[in-house]
mmCIF file of C-alpha atoms and ligand atoms in Angstrom:
data_model
loop_
_atom_site.group_PDB
_atom_site.id
_atom_site.type_symbol
_atom_site.label_atom_id
_atom_site.label_comp_id
_atom_site.label_asym_id
_atom_site.label_seq_id
_atom_site.Cartn_x
_atom_site.Cartn_y
_atom_site.Cartn_z
ATOM 1 C CA UNK A 1 -14.786 -17.264 0.252
ATOM 2 C CA UNK A 2 -12.518 -14.321 -0.303
ATOM 3 C CA UNK A 3 -9.022 -14.883 -1.735
ATOM 4 C CA UNK A 4 -6.435 -12.243 -0.539
ATOM 5 C CA UNK A 5 -3.119 -11.844 -2.298
ATOM 6 C CA UNK A 6 -0.130 -10.029 -0.776
ATOM 7 C CA UNK A 7 -1.640 -11.473 2.417
ATOM 8 C CA UNK A 8 1.681 -11.380 4.337
ATOM 9 C CA UNK A 9 2.370 -7.659 3.635
ATOM 10 C CA UNK A 10 1.248 -4.243 5.134
ATOM 11 C CA UNK A 11 -1.937 -3.969 3.401
ATOM 12 C CA UNK A 12 -2.973 -7.559 2.705
ATOM 13 C CA UNK A 13 -2.525 -8.300 6.319
ATOM 14 C CA UNK A 14 -4.717 -5.671 7.502
ATOM 15 C CA UNK A 15 -7.317 -6.605 4.896
ATOM 16 C CA UNK A 16 -7.106 -10.330 6.355
ATOM 17 C CA UNK A 17 -7.833 -8.860 9.765
ATOM 18 C CA UNK A 18 -10.853 -6.696 8.610
ATOM 19 C CA UNK A 19 -12.364 -9.386 6.425
ATOM 20 C CA UNK A 20 -12.255 -11.981 9.722
ATOM 21 C CA UNK A 21 -13.927 -9.120 11.760
ATOM 22 C CA UNK A 22 -16.601 -8.684 9.138
ATOM 23 C CA UNK A 23 -17.061 -12.543 9.507
ATOM 24 C CA UNK A 24 -15.866 -13.305 5.918
ATOM 25 C CA UNK A 25 -14.240 -16.824 5.133
ATOM 26 C CA UNK A 26 -10.772 -15.878 3.969
ATOM 27 C CA UNK A 27 -8.025 -17.756 1.858
ATOM 28 C CA UNK A 28 -4.680 -16.097 1.445
ATOM 29 C CA UNK A 29 -1.694 -16.779 -0.907
ATOM 30 C CA UNK A 30 1.874 -16.495 -0.062
ATOM 31 C CA UNK A 31 4.884 -17.682 -1.714
ATOM 32 C CA UNK A 32 6.187 -19.047 1.718
ATOM 33 C CA UNK A 33 3.004 -20.215 3.476
ATOM 34 C CA UNK A 34 5.335 -21.894 6.260
ATOM 35 C CA UNK A 35 6.455 -18.207 7.100
ATOM 36 C CA UNK A 36 3.156 -16.573 6.521
ATOM 37 C CA UNK A 37 2.006 -16.256 10.298
ATOM 38 C CA UNK A 38 -1.552 -15.770 9.431
ATOM 39 C CA UNK A 39 -4.317 -16.578 12.030
ATOM 40 C CA UNK A 40 -5.227 -20.236 12.244
ATOM 41 C CA UNK A 41 -8.753 -19.899 10.563
ATOM 42 C CA UNK A 42 -7.083 -18.472 7.367
ATOM 43 C CA UNK A 43 -6.387 -21.070 4.693
ATOM 44 C CA UNK A 44 -2.854 -20.465 3.162
ATOM 45 C CA UNK A 45 -2.088 -21.528 -0.150
ATOM 46 C CA UNK A 46 1.239 -21.440 -1.925
ATOM 47 C CA UNK A 47 1.141 -19.473 -5.021
ATOM 48 C CA UNK A 48 3.299 -16.872 -7.088
ATOM 49 C CA UNK A 49 1.164 -14.225 -8.788
ATOM 50 C CA UNK A 50 2.933 -15.058 -11.999
ATOM 51 C CA UNK A 51 1.864 -18.684 -11.828
ATOM 52 C CA UNK A 52 -1.550 -19.132 -13.839
ATOM 53 C CA UNK A 53 -2.051 -22.702 -12.675
ATOM 54 C CA UNK A 54 -1.382 -21.929 -8.951
ATOM 55 C CA UNK A 55 -3.702 -18.811 -9.039
ATOM 56 C CA UNK A 56 -6.444 -20.540 -10.754
ATOM 57 C CA UNK A 57 -6.188 -23.464 -7.998
ATOM 58 C CA UNK A 58 -6.111 -20.724 -5.312
ATOM 59 C CA UNK A 59 -9.396 -19.237 -6.685
ATOM 60 C CA UNK A 60 -11.336 -22.691 -6.624
ATOM 61 C CA UNK A 61 -14.505 -22.131 -4.700
ATOM 62 C CA UNK A 62 -13.810 -18.411 -4.303
ATOM 63 C CA UNK A 63 -16.147 -15.524 -5.062
ATOM 64 C CA UNK A 64 -14.123 -12.492 -4.461
ATOM 65 C CA UNK A 65 -10.426 -11.672 -4.880
ATOM 66 C CA UNK A 66 -8.226 -9.079 -3.534
ATOM 67 C CA UNK A 67 -5.212 -8.376 -5.982
ATOM 68 C CA UNK A 68 -2.011 -6.839 -4.503
ATOM 69 C CA UNK A 69 0.943 -6.896 -6.707
ATOM 70 C CA UNK A 70 4.339 -5.059 -6.450
ATOM 71 C CA UNK A 71 7.287 -3.818 -8.584
ATOM 72 C CA UNK A 72 8.078 -4.199 -12.160
ATOM 73 C CA UNK A 73 6.134 -7.366 -12.398
ATOM 74 C CA UNK A 74 2.693 -5.752 -11.564
ATOM 75 C CA UNK A 75 1.581 -5.816 -15.341
ATOM 76 C CA UNK A 76 2.244 -9.258 -15.882
ATOM 77 C CA UNK A 77 0.965 -10.467 -12.330
ATOM 78 C CA UNK A 78 -2.119 -8.474 -12.622
ATOM 79 C CA UNK A 79 -2.955 -9.842 -16.135
ATOM 80 C CA UNK A 80 -2.379 -13.416 -14.886
ATOM 81 C CA UNK A 81 -4.634 -12.763 -11.878
ATOM 82 C CA UNK A 82 -7.263 -10.939 -13.929
ATOM 83 C CA UNK A 83 -7.423 -13.771 -16.409
ATOM 84 C CA UNK A 84 -7.736 -16.310 -13.674
ATOM 85 C CA UNK A 85 -10.478 -14.420 -12.040
ATOM 86 C CA UNK A 86 -12.531 -14.055 -15.108
ATOM 87 C CA UNK A 87 -12.110 -17.797 -15.887
ATOM 88 C CA UNK A 88 -13.155 -18.636 -12.442
ATOM 89 C CA UNK A 89 -16.237 -16.617 -12.643
ATOM 90 C CA UNK A 90 -15.288 -14.403 -9.826
ATOM 91 C CA UNK A 91 -17.916 -12.099 -8.841
ATOM 92 C CA UNK A 92 -15.719 -9.035 -7.735
ATOM 93 C CA UNK A 93 -11.955 -8.377 -8.366
ATOM 94 C CA UNK A 94 -10.440 -5.476 -6.114
ATOM 95 C CA UNK A 95 -7.118 -4.147 -7.184
ATOM 96 C CA UNK A 96 -4.700 -2.337 -5.084
ATOM 97 C CA UNK A 97 -3.272 0.385 -7.291
ATOM 98 C CA UNK A 98 -1.355 3.620 -6.711
ATOM 99 C CA UNK A 99 -3.009 7.003 -6.272
ATOM 100 C CA UNK A 100 -0.907 8.545 -8.830
ATOM 101 C CA UNK A 101 -1.982 6.345 -11.591
ATOM 102 C CA UNK A 102 -4.943 8.839 -11.695
ATOM 103 C CA UNK A 103 -2.561 11.566 -12.660
ATOM 104 C CA UNK A 104 -2.464 11.658 -16.420
ATOM 105 C CA UNK A 105 0.744 13.534 -16.435
ATOM 106 C CA UNK A 106 2.431 10.771 -14.392
ATOM 107 C CA UNK A 107 4.785 8.735 -16.735
ATOM 108 C CA UNK A 108 7.075 7.433 -14.065
ATOM 109 C CA UNK A 109 7.583 3.666 -13.547
ATOM 110 C CA UNK A 110 5.161 2.744 -10.668
ATOM 111 C CA UNK A 111 1.789 4.513 -12.013
ATOM 112 C CA UNK A 112 2.809 3.154 -15.396
ATOM 113 C CA UNK A 113 3.034 -0.333 -14.169
ATOM 114 C CA UNK A 114 -0.368 0.188 -12.194
ATOM 115 C CA UNK A 115 -1.889 1.730 -15.343
ATOM 116 C CA UNK A 116 -1.042 -1.422 -17.343
ATOM 117 C CA UNK A 117 -2.271 -3.787 -14.301
ATOM 118 C CA UNK A 118 -5.499 -1.678 -14.049
ATOM 119 C CA UNK A 119 -6.053 -2.182 -17.891
ATOM 120 C CA UNK A 120 -5.802 -6.000 -17.606
ATOM 121 C CA UNK A 121 -8.168 -5.823 -14.585
ATOM 122 C CA UNK A 122 -10.736 -3.725 -16.557
ATOM 123 C CA UNK A 123 -10.324 -5.837 -19.805
ATOM 124 C CA UNK A 124 -10.264 -9.440 -18.597
ATOM 125 C CA UNK A 125 -14.134 -9.643 -17.950
ATOM 126 C CA UNK A 126 -14.516 -10.087 -14.033
ATOM 127 C CA UNK A 127 -16.555 -7.357 -12.309
ATOM 128 C CA UNK A 128 -13.730 -5.024 -10.759
ATOM 129 C CA UNK A 129 -13.121 -2.272 -8.406
ATOM 130 C CA UNK A 130 -9.906 -0.363 -8.179
ATOM 131 C CA UNK A 131 -8.335 1.222 -5.044
ATOM 132 C CA UNK A 132 -5.748 3.955 -5.491
ATOM 133 C CA UNK A 133 -4.193 5.210 -2.319
ATOM 134 C CA UNK A 134 -1.662 8.139 -1.909
ATOM 135 C CA UNK A 135 1.518 7.363 0.118
ATOM 136 C CA UNK A 136 1.378 4.992 3.258
ATOM 137 C CA UNK A 137 1.943 6.344 6.641
ATOM 138 C CA UNK A 138 3.875 3.259 7.353
ATOM 139 C CA UNK A 139 6.639 4.441 4.961
ATOM 140 C CA UNK A 140 7.750 6.342 8.139
ATOM 141 C CA UNK A 141 8.988 2.977 9.501
ATOM 142 C CA UNK A 142 12.028 3.229 7.195
ATOM 143 C CA UNK A 143 13.017 6.149 9.475
ATOM 144 C CA UNK A 144 13.380 4.128 12.667
ATOM 145 C CA UNK A 145 17.028 3.199 11.846
ATOM 146 C CA UNK A 146 18.286 6.845 11.641
ATOM 147 C CA UNK A 147 15.953 7.876 14.654
ATOM 148 C CA UNK A 148 17.693 5.147 16.670
ATOM 149 C CA UNK A 149 21.270 5.817 15.460
ATOM 150 C CA UNK A 150 21.111 9.664 15.207
ATOM 151 C CA UNK A 151 17.830 11.148 16.452
ATOM 152 C CA UNK A 152 17.108 12.375 13.083
ATOM 153 C CA UNK A 153 15.082 11.782 9.933
ATOM 154 C CA UNK A 154 16.851 12.033 6.545
ATOM 155 C CA UNK A 155 14.540 12.601 3.552
ATOM 156 C CA UNK A 156 14.606 14.260 0.258
ATOM 157 C CA UNK A 157 12.110 16.930 -0.970
ATOM 158 C CA UNK A 158 11.368 18.591 2.436
ATOM 159 C CA UNK A 159 9.120 20.954 0.860
ATOM 160 C CA UNK A 160 6.717 18.220 -0.600
ATOM 161 C CA UNK A 161 3.503 17.282 1.092
ATOM 162 C CA UNK A 162 1.669 14.061 0.772
ATOM 163 C CA UNK A 163 -1.933 13.320 2.162
ATOM 164 C CA UNK A 164 -0.627 9.997 3.642
ATOM 165 C CA UNK A 165 -2.903 7.267 4.712
ATOM 166 C CA UNK A 166 -2.967 4.585 7.392
ATOM 167 C CA UNK A 167 -2.815 1.139 5.615
ATOM 168 C CA UNK A 168 -5.642 0.106 7.917
ATOM 169 C CA UNK A 169 -7.919 2.758 6.285
ATOM 170 C CA UNK A 170 -6.902 1.272 2.814
ATOM 171 C CA UNK A 171 -7.875 -2.009 4.222
ATOM 172 C CA UNK A 172 -11.241 -0.672 5.465
ATOM 173 C CA UNK A 173 -12.312 0.589 2.056
ATOM 174 C CA UNK A 174 -10.976 -2.710 0.599
ATOM 175 C CA UNK A 175 -13.118 -4.642 2.785
ATOM 176 C CA UNK A 176 -16.259 -2.372 2.070
ATOM 177 C CA UNK A 177 -15.547 -2.958 -1.654
ATOM 178 C CA UNK A 178 -15.283 -6.822 -1.279
ATOM 179 C CA UNK A 179 -18.206 -7.453 1.054
ATOM 180 C CA UNK A 180 -20.927 -5.008 0.149
ATOM 181 C CA UNK A 181 -22.644 -4.223 -3.304
ATOM 182 C CA UNK A 182 -22.434 -1.117 -5.562
ATOM 183 C CA UNK A 183 -18.844 -0.903 -6.300
ATOM 184 C CA UNK A 184 -18.493 -2.542 -9.706
ATOM 185 C CA UNK A 185 -16.353 -0.441 -12.030
ATOM 186 C CA UNK A 186 -15.677 2.158 -9.336
ATOM 187 C CA UNK A 187 -12.195 3.666 -9.022
ATOM 188 C CA UNK A 188 -11.467 5.051 -5.398
ATOM 189 C CA UNK A 189 -8.706 7.545 -4.654
ATOM 190 C CA UNK A 190 -7.795 7.455 -1.027
ATOM 191 C CA UNK A 191 -5.848 9.598 1.205
ATOM 192 C CA UNK A 192 -5.395 10.331 5.011
ATOM 193 C CA UNK A 193 -6.899 13.617 6.582
ATOM 194 C CA UNK A 194 -4.049 15.974 5.979
ATOM 195 C CA UNK A 195 -1.040 16.457 3.657
ATOM 196 C CA UNK A 196 2.196 16.530 5.757
ATOM 197 C CA UNK A 197 5.766 17.105 4.718
ATOM 198 C CA UNK A 198 8.504 14.883 6.147
ATOM 199 C CA UNK A 199 9.409 17.620 8.480
ATOM 200 C CA UNK A 200 6.116 17.920 10.042
ATOM 201 C CA UNK A 201 5.911 14.173 10.204
ATOM 202 C CA UNK A 202 9.134 14.191 11.952
ATOM 203 C CA UNK A 203 7.630 16.781 14.445
ATOM 204 C CA UNK A 204 4.707 14.488 15.107
ATOM 205 C CA UNK A 205 6.875 11.498 15.642
ATOM 206 C CA UNK A 206 9.222 13.313 18.079
ATOM 207 C CA UNK A 207 6.221 14.668 19.809
ATOM 208 C CA UNK A 208 4.421 11.076 20.318
ATOM 209 C CA UNK A 209 7.622 9.405 20.931
ATOM 210 C CA UNK A 210 8.592 11.943 23.560
ATOM 211 C CA UNK A 211 12.132 12.804 22.089
ATOM 212 C CA UNK A 212 13.614 15.551 20.132
ATOM 213 C CA UNK A 213 14.025 14.606 16.569
ATOM 214 C CA UNK A 214 15.705 16.686 13.711
ATOM 215 C CA UNK A 215 14.629 16.625 10.064
ATOM 216 C CA UNK A 216 17.560 16.795 7.679
ATOM 217 C CA UNK A 217 16.900 17.364 4.078
ATOM 218 C CA UNK A 218 19.105 15.195 1.769
ATOM 219 C CA UNK A 219 19.941 15.170 -1.789
ATOM 220 C CA UNK A 220 17.926 12.703 -3.765
ATOM 221 C CA UNK A 221 21.066 10.963 -4.972
ATOM 222 C CA UNK A 222 21.743 10.354 -1.344
ATOM 223 C CA UNK A 223 18.242 8.977 -0.653
ATOM 224 C CA UNK A 224 18.805 6.696 -3.716
ATOM 225 C CA UNK A 225 22.002 5.356 -2.336
ATOM 226 C CA UNK A 226 20.272 4.502 1.154
ATOM 227 C CA UNK A 227 17.598 2.670 -0.906
ATOM 228 C CA UNK A 228 20.249 0.562 -2.746
ATOM 229 C CA UNK A 229 22.212 0.213 0.613
ATOM 230 C CA UNK A 230 18.891 -1.772 1.881
ATOM 231 C CA UNK A 231 19.440 -4.263 -1.090
ATOM 232 C CA UNK A 232 16.724 -2.871 -3.417
ATOM 233 C CA UNK A 233 17.560 -3.587 -7.090
ATOM 234 C CA UNK A 234 18.523 -0.329 -9.309
ATOM 235 C CA UNK A 235 15.323 -0.719 -11.251
ATOM 236 C CA UNK A 236 13.029 -0.361 -8.123
ATOM 237 C CA UNK A 237 15.078 2.257 -6.437
ATOM 238 C CA UNK A 238 14.730 4.679 -9.530
ATOM 239 C CA UNK A 239 11.123 3.859 -9.470
ATOM 240 C CA UNK A 240 10.802 4.805 -5.780
ATOM 241 C CA UNK A 241 12.825 8.000 -6.254
ATOM 242 C CA UNK A 242 10.756 9.072 -9.216
ATOM 243 C CA UNK A 243 7.629 8.545 -7.071
ATOM 244 C CA UNK A 244 9.308 10.406 -4.328
ATOM 245 C CA UNK A 245 9.848 13.452 -6.406
ATOM 246 C CA UNK A 246 6.107 13.857 -7.116
ATOM 247 C CA UNK A 247 5.893 14.688 -3.406
ATOM 248 C CA UNK A 248 6.518 18.273 -4.873
ATOM 249 C CA UNK A 249 3.380 18.139 -6.840
ATOM 250 C CA UNK A 250 -0.023 19.193 -5.907
ATOM 251 C CA UNK A 251 -1.649 15.991 -6.705
ATOM 252 C CA UNK A 252 -0.136 14.083 -3.834
ATOM 253 C CA UNK A 253 -1.196 16.741 -1.399
ATOM 254 C CA UNK A 254 -5.045 16.610 -2.187
ATOM 255 C CA UNK A 255 -7.235 15.361 0.664
ATOM 256 C CA UNK A 256 -9.919 12.819 -0.778
ATOM 257 C CA UNK A 257 -12.938 12.145 1.495
ATOM 258 C CA UNK A 258 -13.396 8.725 0.194
ATOM 259 C CA UNK A 259 -12.473 6.838 3.319
ATOM 260 C CA UNK A 260 -15.149 8.575 5.432
ATOM 261 C CA UNK A 261 -17.645 8.275 2.394
ATOM 262 C CA UNK A 262 -17.341 4.650 2.065
ATOM 263 C CA UNK A 263 -16.713 3.389 5.756
ATOM 264 C CA UNK A 264 -18.510 5.925 7.631
ATOM 265 C CA UNK A 265 -15.313 6.659 9.757
ATOM 266 C CA UNK A 266 -12.845 9.463 9.239
ATOM 267 C CA UNK A 267 -9.480 8.268 8.121
ATOM 268 C CA UNK A 268 -6.849 8.000 10.949
ATOM 269 C CA UNK A 269 -4.563 10.879 11.493
ATOM 270 C CA UNK A 270 -0.629 10.450 11.166
ATOM 271 C CA UNK A 271 -0.530 11.080 15.067
ATOM 272 C CA UNK A 272 -2.846 8.166 15.526
ATOM 273 C CA UNK A 273 -0.797 5.955 13.380
ATOM 274 C CA UNK A 274 2.371 6.771 15.242
ATOM 275 C CA UNK A 275 0.694 6.182 18.747
ATOM 276 C CA UNK A 276 -0.323 2.700 17.549
ATOM 277 C CA UNK A 277 3.225 1.979 16.373
ATOM 278 C CA UNK A 278 5.379 3.382 19.231
ATOM 279 C CA UNK A 279 6.838 -0.006 19.688
ATOM 280 C CA UNK A 280 8.381 -0.029 16.239
ATOM 281 C CA UNK A 281 10.434 3.135 16.927
ATOM 282 C CA UNK A 282 13.194 3.663 19.494
ATOM 283 C CA UNK A 283 11.862 4.986 22.917
ATOM 284 C CA UNK A 284 12.806 8.352 24.336
ATOM 285 C CA UNK A 285 14.962 6.284 26.770
ATOM 286 C CA UNK A 286 16.887 4.474 23.830
HETATM 287 N N1 NAP B 1 4.067 2.457 0.079
HETATM 288 C C1 NAP B 1 3.394 3.296 -0.564
HETATM 289 O O1 NAP B 1 3.251 4.607 0.011
HETATM 290 C C2 NAP B 1 2.275 3.062 -1.568
HETATM 291 C C3 NAP B 1 1.341 3.993 -1.969
HETATM 292 C C4 NAP B 1 0.400 3.656 -2.892
HETATM 293 C C5 NAP B 1 0.410 2.587 -3.479
HETATM 294 N N2 NAP B 1 1.356 1.609 -3.010
HETATM 295 C C6 NAP B 1 0.985 0.166 -3.549
HETATM 296 O O2 NAP B 1 0.887 -0.650 -2.384
HETATM 297 C C7 NAP B 1 1.335 -2.000 -2.971
HETATM 298 C C8 NAP B 1 2.334 -2.419 -1.715
HETATM 299 O O3 NAP B 1 1.574 -3.007 -0.726
HETATM 300 P P1 NAP B 1 2.265 -3.166 0.633
HETATM 301 O O4 NAP B 1 3.200 -2.257 1.096
HETATM 302 O O5 NAP B 1 1.160 -3.936 1.575
HETATM 303 O O6 NAP B 1 3.090 -4.766 0.037
HETATM 304 P P2 NAP B 1 4.291 -5.451 1.026
HETATM 305 O O7 NAP B 1 4.195 -5.060 2.521
HETATM 306 O O8 NAP B 1 5.601 -5.060 0.308
HETATM 307 O O9 NAP B 1 3.960 -6.761 0.839
HETATM 308 C C9 NAP B 1 3.951 -7.518 -0.528
HETATM 309 C C10 NAP B 1 3.243 -8.771 -0.767
HETATM 310 O O10 NAP B 1 3.168 -9.209 -1.680
HETATM 311 C C11 NAP B 1 3.374 -10.593 -1.866
HETATM 312 N N3 NAP B 1 4.260 -10.991 -3.132
HETATM 313 C C12 NAP B 1 5.337 -10.227 -3.527
HETATM 314 N N4 NAP B 1 5.709 -10.799 -4.694
HETATM 315 C C13 NAP B 1 4.865 -11.759 -4.717
HETATM 316 C C14 NAP B 1 4.690 -12.818 -5.907
HETATM 317 N N5 NAP B 1 5.457 -12.766 -7.077
HETATM 318 N N6 NAP B 1 3.701 -13.555 -5.897
HETATM 319 C C15 NAP B 1 2.836 -13.677 -4.721
HETATM 320 N N7 NAP B 1 2.854 -12.862 -3.817
HETATM 321 C C16 NAP B 1 3.980 -11.815 -3.846
HETATM 322 C C17 NAP B 1 4.135 -10.710 -0.574
HETATM 323 O O11 NAP B 1 3.928 -12.098 0.143
HETATM 324 P P3 NAP B 1 4.729 -13.349 0.326
HETATM 325 O O12 NAP B 1 6.274 -12.859 0.450
HETATM 326 O O13 NAP B 1 4.264 -13.966 1.417
HETATM 327 O O14 NAP B 1 4.700 -14.181 -0.921
HETATM 328 C C18 NAP B 1 3.727 -9.864 0.434
HETATM 329 O O15 NAP B 1 2.473 -10.423 1.082
HETATM 330 C C19 NAP B 1 2.225 -1.804 -4.410
HETATM 331 O O16 NAP B 1 1.329 -2.002 -5.264
HETATM 332 C C20 NAP B 1 2.545 -0.202 -4.297
HETATM 333 O O17 NAP B 1 2.569 0.328 -5.547
HETATM 334 C C21 NAP B 1 2.197 1.872 -2.005
#
């Protein structure tokens, strides 16, 4: 039995699908099981990552755990899950971290939170694997609103390139780490096949969607305000903006061969990701 946390989110949901395809028995946690919309053969249990009692109960009869935590609570939540995993005798704990956690010069909040979480995972005693993806291709979904309204993508740091990755390829590596041997104590940094600037992503989006899209570079303060306008708390908005600024650094543009090395399949291109998500963007006729 494999316990998947963060199961209703972008990566967790893809992990659920790929574990089921691999024939694994899967249990998922959600804070709101009634709204989880997971396949009928997935057992869904109500648990908050910060609740040691619920997390211990969720791990009963499980032998492997996928840990996905988000935001400022990452250090606390990872400590709770890592302790519960060690006490439950879990045979492998796979933590989703962040690529920039591996950049020793990165001191902004998100890698700092994940670094603390990784430390708890390493220290707790359960055999562990850490997966550190660079930026997700799915972040481009945040552009759908302005594509619909203005036929444009507004983003800061137009010169920055990130070797963005399809969340399904992250899930593929997580599935390999959960279901095959030889991953204990390993740290896997993941990227997609190519580093792209937001302008280059905009061109690919326009090409696949069949409409002309304009890329407009905006000031970081405007981007921060747009995040706040979506109801994101200031602490998280600042953390996201600090991460976005690192698009200008070389670290985020490095292409890693990890996905193909571990899964035997090259990582998907951004063009493939867009083609598979066309329905989530306004069409040419819109
Ligand atoms: N976006 C990027 O470019 C990027 C790059 C590298 C790394 N990352 C890392 O990827 C992670 C985010 O992954 P994602 O985008 O797949 O997440 P997501 O779509 O935002 O989903 C978050 C999941 O976490 C669950 N969750 C949130 N708070 C919880 C709590 N207190 N207790 C239990 N479950 C909780 C939610 O489940 P319920 O609501 O059902 O409870 C949901 O399934 C973060 O660690 C981030 O740092 C992101």
